[in-house]
PDB file of C-alpha atoms in Angstrom:
ATOM      1  CA  MET A  14       1.762 -18.384 -21.212  1.00 48.00           C
ATOM      2  CA  ALA A  15       2.780 -19.535 -17.875  1.00 52.00           C
ATOM      3  CA  ARG A  16       5.878 -21.682 -18.091  1.00 51.00           C
ATOM      4  CA  ALA A  17       4.930 -23.603 -15.200  1.00 48.00           C
ATOM      5  CA  HIS A  18       1.213 -24.142 -16.257  1.00 44.00           C
ATOM      6  CA  GLN A  19      -0.781 -23.211 -19.433  1.00 45.00           C
ATOM      7  CA  PRO A  20      -3.014 -20.458 -17.971  1.00 44.00           C
ATOM      8  CA  GLN A  21      -6.574 -20.618 -19.683  1.00 44.00           C
ATOM      9  CA  HIS A  22      -9.376 -18.672 -19.051  1.00 44.00           C
ATOM     10  CA  PRO A  23     -12.466 -20.618 -17.818  1.00 44.00           C
ATOM     11  CA  GLN A  24     -15.184 -21.211 -20.156  1.00 46.00           C
ATOM     12  CA  ASN A  25     -17.926 -19.392 -18.022  1.00 45.00           C
ATOM     13  CA  LEU A  26     -16.145 -16.081 -17.760  1.00 43.00           C
ATOM     14  CA  PRO A  27     -17.487 -13.233 -20.264  1.00 42.00           C
ATOM     15  CA  PHE A  28     -14.674 -11.482 -21.843  1.00 38.00           C
ATOM     16  CA  LEU A  29     -14.427  -8.138 -20.046  1.00 39.00           C
ATOM     17  CA  LEU A  30     -14.029  -4.951 -21.645  1.00 35.00           C
ATOM     18  CA  ASP A  31     -15.275  -2.774 -19.427  1.00 42.00           C
ATOM     19  CA  THR A  32      -2.125   2.389  16.717  1.00 36.00           C
ATOM     20  CA  LEU A  33       1.177   3.675  16.093  1.00 37.00           C
ATOM     21  CA  TYR A  34       2.666   3.693  19.639  1.00 40.00           C
ATOM     22  CA  CYS A  35       6.094   5.759  20.546  1.00 42.00           C
ATOM     23  CA  GLU A  36       7.190   7.217  23.787  1.00 44.00           C
ATOM     24  CA  GLU A  37       7.009  11.055  23.015  1.00 43.00           C
ATOM     25  CA  GLU A  38       9.422  11.877  25.379  1.00 44.00           C
ATOM     26  CA  HIS A  39      12.286  10.202  23.593  1.00 47.00           C
ATOM     27  CA  TRP A  40      11.042  11.131  20.012  1.00 41.00           C
ATOM     28  CA  GLU A  41      12.757  14.493  19.927  1.00 44.00           C
ATOM     29  CA  GLU A  42      15.937  12.721  21.559  1.00 47.00           C
ATOM     30  CA  GLU A  43      16.024  10.317  18.793  1.00 46.00           C
ATOM     31  CA  ALA A  44      15.490  12.856  16.095  1.00 43.00           C
ATOM     32  CA  ARG A  45      18.063  14.907  17.344  1.00 42.00           C
ATOM     33  CA  GLU A  46      20.581  12.435  17.624  1.00 44.00           C
ATOM     34  CA  GLU A  47      19.843  11.271  14.131  1.00 41.00           C
ATOM     35  CA  TYR A  48      20.196  14.575  12.438  1.00 36.00           C
ATOM     36  CA  HIS A  49      23.271  15.386  14.214  1.00 38.00           C
ATOM     37  CA  TYR A  50      24.965  12.110  13.126  1.00 34.00           C
ATOM     38  CA  PHE A  51      24.359  13.147   9.453  1.00 35.00           C
ATOM     39  CA  GLY A  52      25.955  16.460  10.226  1.00 37.00           C
ATOM     40  CA  GLU A  53      22.801  18.201   9.818  1.00 37.00           C
ATOM     41  CA  GLU A  54      21.807  21.512  11.409  1.00 37.00           C
ATOM     42  CA  SER A  55      19.531  20.780  14.413  1.00 33.00           C
ATOM     43  CA  TYR A  56      15.915  20.921  13.455  1.00 31.00           C
ATOM     44  CA  TYR A  57      14.939  21.584  17.186  1.00 33.00           C
ATOM     45  CA  SER A  58      16.457  25.423  17.027  1.00 36.00           C
ATOM     46  CA  ASP A  59      14.779  28.187  19.195  1.00 38.00           C
ATOM     47  CA  ASN A  60      13.302  29.805  15.684  1.00 38.00           C
ATOM     48  CA  THR A  61      11.735  26.405  14.671  1.00 37.00           C
ATOM     49  CA  ALA A  62      10.523  24.841  18.135  1.00 38.00           C
ATOM     50  CA  THR A  63       7.481  26.879  18.052  1.00 37.00           C
ATOM     51  CA  THR A  64       6.381  24.883  14.664  1.00 39.00           C
ATOM     52  CA  LEU A  65       5.927  21.701  16.740  1.00 39.00           C
ATOM     53  CA  LYS A  66       3.155  23.282  18.949  1.00 45.00           C
ATOM     54  CA  ASN A  67      -0.243  22.876  17.401  1.00 49.00           C
ATOM     55  CA  PRO A  68      -1.255  26.285  15.718  1.00 49.00           C
ATOM     56  CA  GLN A  69      -4.559  27.913  16.514  1.00 51.00           C
ATOM     57  CA  LEU A  70      -7.275  26.226  14.335  1.00 54.00           C
ATOM     58  CA  SER A  71     -10.466  28.008  13.499  1.00 62.00           C
ATOM     59  CA  VAL A  72     -13.724  26.460  14.454  1.00 57.00           C
ATOM     60  CA  GLN A  73     -14.408  25.865  10.689  1.00 57.00           C
ATOM     61  CA  ASP A  74     -10.878  23.959  10.165  1.00 60.00           C
ATOM     62  CA  LEU A  75     -11.583  21.658  13.168  1.00 58.00           C
ATOM     63  CA  LEU A  76     -15.158  21.007  11.524  1.00 60.00           C
ATOM     64  CA  TRP A  77     -13.592  20.485   8.037  1.00 64.00           C
ATOM     65  CA  GLU A  78     -10.898  18.013   9.647  1.00 70.00           C
ATOM     66  CA  GLU A  79     -13.488  16.363  11.589  1.00 72.00           C
ATOM     67  CA  GLU A  80     -15.557  15.739   8.508  1.00 74.00           C
ATOM     68  CA  GLU A  81     -12.564  14.712   6.633  1.00 74.00           C
ATOM     69  CA  LEU A  82     -11.604  11.810   9.248  1.00 72.00           C
ATOM     70  CA  ALA A  83     -15.427  10.734   9.457  1.00 73.00           C
ATOM     71  CA  SER A  84     -15.435  10.339   5.608  1.00 71.00           C
ATOM     72  CA  LEU A  85     -12.164   8.435   5.623  1.00 69.00           C
ATOM     73  CA  LEU A  86     -13.542   6.301   8.446  1.00 70.00           C
ATOM     74  CA  SER A  87     -16.532   5.570   6.543  1.00 71.00           C
ATOM     75  CA  LYS A  88     -14.867   4.596   3.339  1.00 68.00           C
ATOM     76  CA  GLU A  89     -12.127   2.357   5.032  1.00 69.00           C
ATOM     77  CA  GLN A  90     -14.791   0.191   6.555  1.00 69.00           C
ATOM     78  CA  GLN A  91     -15.658  -1.064   3.258  1.00 65.00           C
ATOM     79  CA  ASN A  92     -12.051  -2.717   3.136  1.00 65.00           C
ATOM     80  CA  HIS A  93     -12.683  -5.222   5.929  1.00 63.00           C
ATOM     81  CA  LEU A  94     -12.710  -8.389   4.097  1.00 65.00           C
ATOM     82  CA  GLU A  95     -12.437 -11.884   5.507  1.00 69.00           C
ATOM     83  CA  ILE A  96      -9.698 -14.080   3.866  1.00 68.00           C
ATOM     84  CA  ASN A  97     -10.741 -17.527   2.609  1.00 69.00           C
ATOM     85  CA  PRO A  98      -8.810 -20.101   4.375  1.00 69.00           C
ATOM     86  CA  SER A  99      -8.575 -22.153   1.128  1.00 68.00           C
ATOM     87  CA  THR A 100      -6.601 -19.447  -0.295  1.00 71.00           C
ATOM     88  CA  ALA A 101      -4.766 -17.971   2.658  1.00 76.00           C
ATOM     89  CA  GLY A 102      -1.711 -19.843   1.778  1.00 83.00           C
ATOM     90  CA  ASP A 103      -1.341 -18.828  -1.775  1.00 86.00           C
ATOM     91  CA  ARG A 104      -2.448 -15.238  -0.529  1.00 88.00           C
ATOM     92  CA  ARG A 105       0.663 -15.056   1.795  1.00 90.00           C
ATOM     93  CA  ALA A 106       3.018 -16.030  -0.781  1.00 91.00           C
ATOM     94  CA  ALA A 107       1.423 -13.616  -3.302  1.00 93.00           C
ATOM     95  CA  VAL A 108       1.647 -10.695  -0.901  1.00 94.00           C
ATOM     96  CA  GLU A 109       5.295 -11.557  -0.049  1.00 94.00           C
ATOM     97  CA  TRP A 110       6.273 -11.568  -3.653  1.00 95.00           C
ATOM     98  CA  VAL A 111       4.730  -8.013  -4.161  1.00 96.00           C
ATOM     99  CA  LEU A 112       6.677  -6.423  -1.522  1.00 95.00           C
ATOM    100  CA  ARG A 113       9.787  -8.069  -2.589  1.00 95.00           C
ATOM    101  CA  VAL A 114       9.300  -6.793  -6.106  1.00 96.00           C
ATOM    102  CA  ASN A 115       7.938  -3.454  -4.634  1.00 96.00           C
ATOM    103  CA  ALA A 116      11.201  -3.134  -2.833  1.00 95.00           C
ATOM    104  CA  TYR A 117      13.232  -4.403  -6.035  1.00 96.00           C
ATOM    105  CA  TYR A 118      11.985  -1.339  -7.938  1.00 96.00           C
ATOM    106  CA  SER A 119      11.946   1.220  -5.092  1.00 95.00           C
ATOM    107  CA  PHE A 120       8.104   1.591  -5.538  1.00 96.00           C
ATOM    108  CA  SER A 121       6.565   3.837  -2.790  1.00 95.00           C
ATOM    109  CA  ALA A 122       4.828   2.179   0.153  1.00 95.00           C
ATOM    110  CA  ARG A 123       1.585   3.492  -1.298  1.00 95.00           C
ATOM    111  CA  THR A 124       1.992   1.402  -4.320  1.00 96.00           C
ATOM    112  CA  ALA A 125       2.540  -1.634  -2.240  1.00 96.00           C
ATOM    113  CA  VAL A 126      -0.606  -1.000  -0.051  1.00 95.00           C
ATOM    114  CA  LEU A 127      -2.680  -0.379  -3.118  1.00 96.00           C
ATOM    115  CA  ALA A 128      -1.472  -3.835  -4.807  1.00 96.00           C
ATOM    116  CA  VAL A 129      -2.344  -5.886  -1.765  1.00 95.00           C
ATOM    117  CA  ASN A 130      -5.809  -3.959  -1.470  1.00 93.00           C
ATOM    118  CA  TYR A 131      -6.673  -4.493  -5.133  1.00 95.00           C
ATOM    119  CA  LEU A 132      -5.555  -8.359  -4.282  1.00 94.00           C
ATOM    120  CA  ASP A 133      -7.590  -8.851  -1.454  1.00 91.00           C
ATOM    121  CA  ARG A 134     -10.627  -7.335  -2.689  1.00 91.00           C
ATOM    122  CA  PHE A 135     -10.420  -9.450  -5.932  1.00 92.00           C
ATOM    123  CA  LEU A 136      -9.896 -12.503  -4.015  1.00 88.00           C
ATOM    124  CA  PHE A 137     -12.815 -11.729  -1.968  1.00 86.00           C
ATOM    125  CA  SER A 138     -14.921 -11.272  -4.995  1.00 84.00           C
ATOM    126  CA  PHE A 139     -13.536 -13.862  -7.363  1.00 79.00           C
ATOM    127  CA  HIS A 140     -14.006 -17.522  -7.199  1.00 74.00           C
ATOM    128  CA  PHE A 141     -10.622 -19.453  -7.858  1.00 70.00           C
ATOM    129  CA  GLN A 142     -10.642 -22.907  -9.160  1.00 66.00           C
ATOM    130  CA  ARG A 143      -8.383 -25.126  -6.815  1.00 64.00           C
ATOM    131  CA  GLU A 144      -6.916 -27.070  -9.847  1.00 65.00           C
ATOM    132  CA  LYS A 145      -5.365 -23.671 -10.957  1.00 79.00           C
ATOM    133  CA  PRO A 146      -2.973 -22.452  -8.149  1.00 78.00           C
ATOM    134  CA  TRP A 147      -1.211 -20.136 -10.678  1.00 88.00           C
ATOM    135  CA  MET A 148      -4.207 -17.975 -10.755  1.00 90.00           C
ATOM    136  CA  THR A 149      -3.346 -16.116  -7.575  1.00 91.00           C
ATOM    137  CA  GLN A 150       0.090 -15.382  -8.781  1.00 92.00           C
ATOM    138  CA  LEU A 151      -1.203 -13.997 -11.944  1.00 94.00           C
ATOM    139  CA  ALA A 152      -3.659 -11.991 -10.059  1.00 94.00           C
ATOM    140  CA  ALA A 153      -0.928 -10.682  -7.911  1.00 95.00           C
ATOM    141  CA  VAL A 154       1.134  -9.660 -11.088  1.00 96.00           C
ATOM    142  CA  ALA A 155      -1.741  -7.701 -12.449  1.00 97.00           C
ATOM    143  CA  CYS A 156      -2.570  -5.885  -9.127  1.00 97.00           C
ATOM    144  CA  LEU A 157       1.029  -4.819  -8.829  1.00 97.00           C
ATOM    145  CA  SER A 158       0.967  -3.614 -12.216  1.00 97.00           C
ATOM    146  CA  LEU A 159      -2.073  -1.766 -11.889  1.00 97.00           C
ATOM    147  CA  ALA A 160      -0.988  -0.291  -8.518  1.00 97.00           C
ATOM    148  CA  ALA A 161       2.186   0.720 -10.185  1.00 96.00           C
ATOM    149  CA  LYS A 162       0.250   2.552 -13.158  1.00 96.00           C
ATOM    150  CA  VAL A 163      -1.883   4.472 -10.672  1.00 95.00           C
ATOM    151  CA  GLU A 164       1.022   5.810  -8.391  1.00 94.00           C
ATOM    152  CA  GLU A 165       4.441   5.552 -10.038  1.00 96.00           C
ATOM    153  CA  THR A 166       5.891   7.653 -12.784  1.00 94.00           C
ATOM    154  CA  GLN A 167       7.881   5.038 -14.204  1.00 93.00           C
ATOM    155  CA  VAL A 168       6.803   1.418 -14.554  1.00 94.00           C
ATOM    156  CA  PRO A 169       8.697  -1.544 -15.889  1.00 94.00           C
ATOM    157  CA  LEU A 170       7.369  -3.867 -18.598  1.00 95.00           C
ATOM    158  CA  LEU A 171       5.187  -6.450 -17.752  1.00 94.00           C
ATOM    159  CA  LEU A 172       7.707  -9.287 -18.293  1.00 93.00           C
ATOM    160  CA  ASP A 173      10.291  -7.366 -16.294  1.00 94.00           C
ATOM    161  CA  LEU A 174       8.048  -7.111 -13.381  1.00 93.00           C
ATOM    162  CA  GLN A 175       8.178 -10.617 -12.700  1.00 93.00           C
ATOM    163  CA  VAL A 176      11.375 -10.856 -10.771  1.00 91.00           C
ATOM    164  CA  GLU A 177      12.205 -11.769  -7.311  1.00 86.00           C
ATOM    165  CA  GLU A 178      11.601 -15.635  -7.485  1.00 86.00           C
ATOM    166  CA  ALA A 179       8.248 -15.346  -9.316  1.00 84.00           C
ATOM    167  CA  MET A 180       6.683 -18.798  -9.011  1.00 84.00           C
ATOM    168  CA  TYR A 181       5.148 -18.565 -12.620  1.00 89.00           C
ATOM    169  CA  VAL A 182       6.232 -16.278 -15.618  1.00 92.00           C
ATOM    170  CA  PHE A 183       3.204 -15.097 -17.739  1.00 95.00           C
ATOM    171  CA  GLU A 184       3.036 -13.612 -21.129  1.00 95.00           C
ATOM    172  CA  ALA A 185       2.033  -9.729 -21.368  1.00 95.00           C
ATOM    173  CA  LYS A 186      -1.097 -10.551 -22.941  1.00 96.00           C
ATOM    174  CA  THR A 187      -2.122 -12.967 -20.261  1.00 95.00           C
ATOM    175  CA  ILE A 188      -1.222 -10.173 -17.658  1.00 96.00           C
ATOM    176  CA  GLN A 189      -3.062  -7.635 -19.529  1.00 96.00           C
ATOM    177  CA  ARG A 190      -6.259  -9.882 -19.943  1.00 96.00           C
ATOM    178  CA  MET A 191      -6.193 -10.379 -16.039  1.00 96.00           C
ATOM    179  CA  GLU A 192      -5.798  -6.703 -15.282  1.00 97.00           C
ATOM    180  CA  ILE A 193      -9.076  -6.193 -17.372  1.00 96.00           C
ATOM    181  CA  LEU A 194     -10.766  -8.874 -15.198  1.00 95.00           C
ATOM    182  CA  VAL A 195      -9.383  -7.090 -11.991  1.00 96.00           C
ATOM    183  CA  LEU A 196     -10.694  -3.662 -13.074  1.00 96.00           C
ATOM    184  CA  SER A 197     -13.931  -5.010 -13.873  1.00 95.00           C
ATOM    185  CA  THR A 198     -14.311  -7.134 -10.663  1.00 93.00           C
ATOM    186  CA  LEU A 199     -13.324  -4.165  -8.630  1.00 93.00           C
ATOM    187  CA  GLN A 200     -15.633  -1.877 -10.560  1.00 92.00           C
ATOM    188  CA  TRP A 201     -12.843   0.466 -11.524  1.00 93.00           C
ATOM    189  CA  LYS A 202     -12.613   1.429  -7.841  1.00 90.00           C
ATOM    190  CA  MET A 203      -8.844   1.804  -7.701  1.00 92.00           C
ATOM    191  CA  ASN A 204      -8.205   4.647  -5.343  1.00 90.00           C
ATOM    192  CA  PRO A 205      -9.516   3.248  -2.047  1.00 90.00           C
ATOM    193  CA  VAL A 206      -8.821   4.403   1.429  1.00 88.00           C
ATOM    194  CA  THR A 207      -6.003   2.788   2.974  1.00 88.00           C
ATOM    195  CA  PRO A 208      -3.900   3.140   6.343  1.00 86.00           C
ATOM    196  CA  ILE A 209      -1.758   5.417   4.279  1.00 89.00           C
ATOM    197  CA  SER A 210      -4.661   7.746   3.830  1.00 87.00           C
ATOM    198  CA  PHE A 211      -4.778   8.804   7.234  1.00 87.00           C
ATOM    199  CA  LEU A 212      -1.058   9.995   7.608  1.00 89.00           C
ATOM    200  CA  ASP A 213      -1.597  13.277   5.979  1.00 86.00           C
ATOM    201  CA  TYR A 214      -4.436  14.004   8.461  1.00 84.00           C
ATOM    202  CA  ILE A 215      -2.219  12.934  11.517  1.00 87.00           C
ATOM    203  CA  THR A 216       0.546  14.945  10.531  1.00 88.00           C
ATOM    204  CA  ARG A 217      -1.645  18.172   9.976  1.00 84.00           C
ATOM    205  CA  ARG A 218      -3.249  17.620  13.470  1.00 84.00           C
ATOM    206  CA  LEU A 219       0.107  17.124  15.017  1.00 86.00           C
ATOM    207  CA  ALA A 220       1.626  20.099  13.146  1.00 85.00           C
ATOM    208  CA  LEU A 221       4.632  17.966  12.162  1.00 87.00           C
ATOM    209  CA  LYS A 222       6.973  20.022   9.762  1.00 87.00           C
ATOM    210  CA  ASN A 223       9.744  19.193   7.694  1.00 89.00           C
ATOM    211  CA  GLN A 224      12.274  16.642   8.755  1.00 91.00           C
ATOM    212  CA  LEU A 225      10.157  15.511  11.818  1.00 92.00           C
ATOM    213  CA  ARG A 226       7.306  15.101   9.530  1.00 91.00           C
ATOM    214  CA  TRP A 227       9.187  13.036   7.000  1.00 93.00           C
ATOM    215  CA  GLU A 228      10.654  10.772   9.917  1.00 94.00           C
ATOM    216  CA  PHE A 229       7.029  10.238  11.111  1.00 93.00           C
ATOM    217  CA  LEU A 230       5.740   9.452   7.505  1.00 93.00           C
ATOM    218  CA  ARG A 231       8.578   7.007   7.132  1.00 93.00           C
ATOM    219  CA  ARG A 232       8.274   5.156  10.320  1.00 93.00           C
ATOM    220  CA  CYS A 233       4.503   4.723  10.013  1.00 94.00           C
ATOM    221  CA  GLU A 234       5.114   3.431   6.340  1.00 93.00           C
ATOM    222  CA  CYS A 235       7.571   0.936   7.700  1.00 93.00           C
ATOM    223  CA  LEU A 236       5.048  -0.139  10.197  1.00 92.00           C
ATOM    224  CA  ILE A 237       2.205  -0.616   7.915  1.00 93.00           C
ATOM    225  CA  LEU A 238       4.455  -2.596   5.262  1.00 92.00           C
ATOM    226  CA  CYS A 239       5.505  -4.820   8.322  1.00 91.00           C
ATOM    227  CA  VAL A 240       1.736  -5.411   9.292  1.00 90.00           C
ATOM    228  CA  ILE A 241       0.880  -6.506   5.586  1.00 88.00           C
ATOM    229  CA  ALA A 242       3.850  -8.798   5.358  1.00 84.00           C
ATOM    230  CA  GLY A 243       2.797 -10.350   8.843  1.00 78.00           C
ATOM    231  CA  LYS A 244       6.403  -9.601  10.337  1.00 73.00           C
ATOM    232  CA  PRO A 245       6.688  -8.920  14.065  1.00 67.00           C
ATOM    233  CA  LEU A 246       6.673  -5.495  15.340  1.00 62.00           C
ATOM    234  CA  ASP A 247       9.417  -5.736  18.012  1.00 57.00           C
TER     235      ASP A 247
END
């Protein structure tokens, strides 16, 4: 049960069983300085510099990658949702909490992005009663739990997941019921296309390898999380 409020399911609910910009001329200099600082051998040696150039791709490879990009863009358009102004405040607080817990448990950036994706799709599809403000927080806990189960190898207990100044604390069985409701509302479509889905395609087209590839992915993930959190990008 919620300690702040007694969560009860509405009577009418059936039981559900079922544009990164960076100055390219400075990118190599920053990477070179950073790796030198940590005492690692420079990635930009004569032997490896050629890996930064785009390899010759066959026509078949190019067509396959173009089809992959078209498929990603088509699926990504399904995620264009309008936030209900009446729930915008609760949604913002829930997203901030999700990101704090994601960092607390060192979950991947994809886990956070999936959790927010589930939450936004659920809020768009489900009508909340204003007299039950705890519902958004309960949905956020359920969405984060589901995202962690999809992406992570180790997932904390539902009670342990409610850290980082959670507004309400719910019993495990209450969260499990909300998980079922979320799954049913989203029609069990738990692997949507997100901004992170495009990163692998981009790194392959840029032919990024090894340390440079990981640094590029790290910066992109940080940028995506900042956008989700509504933080300034300066």
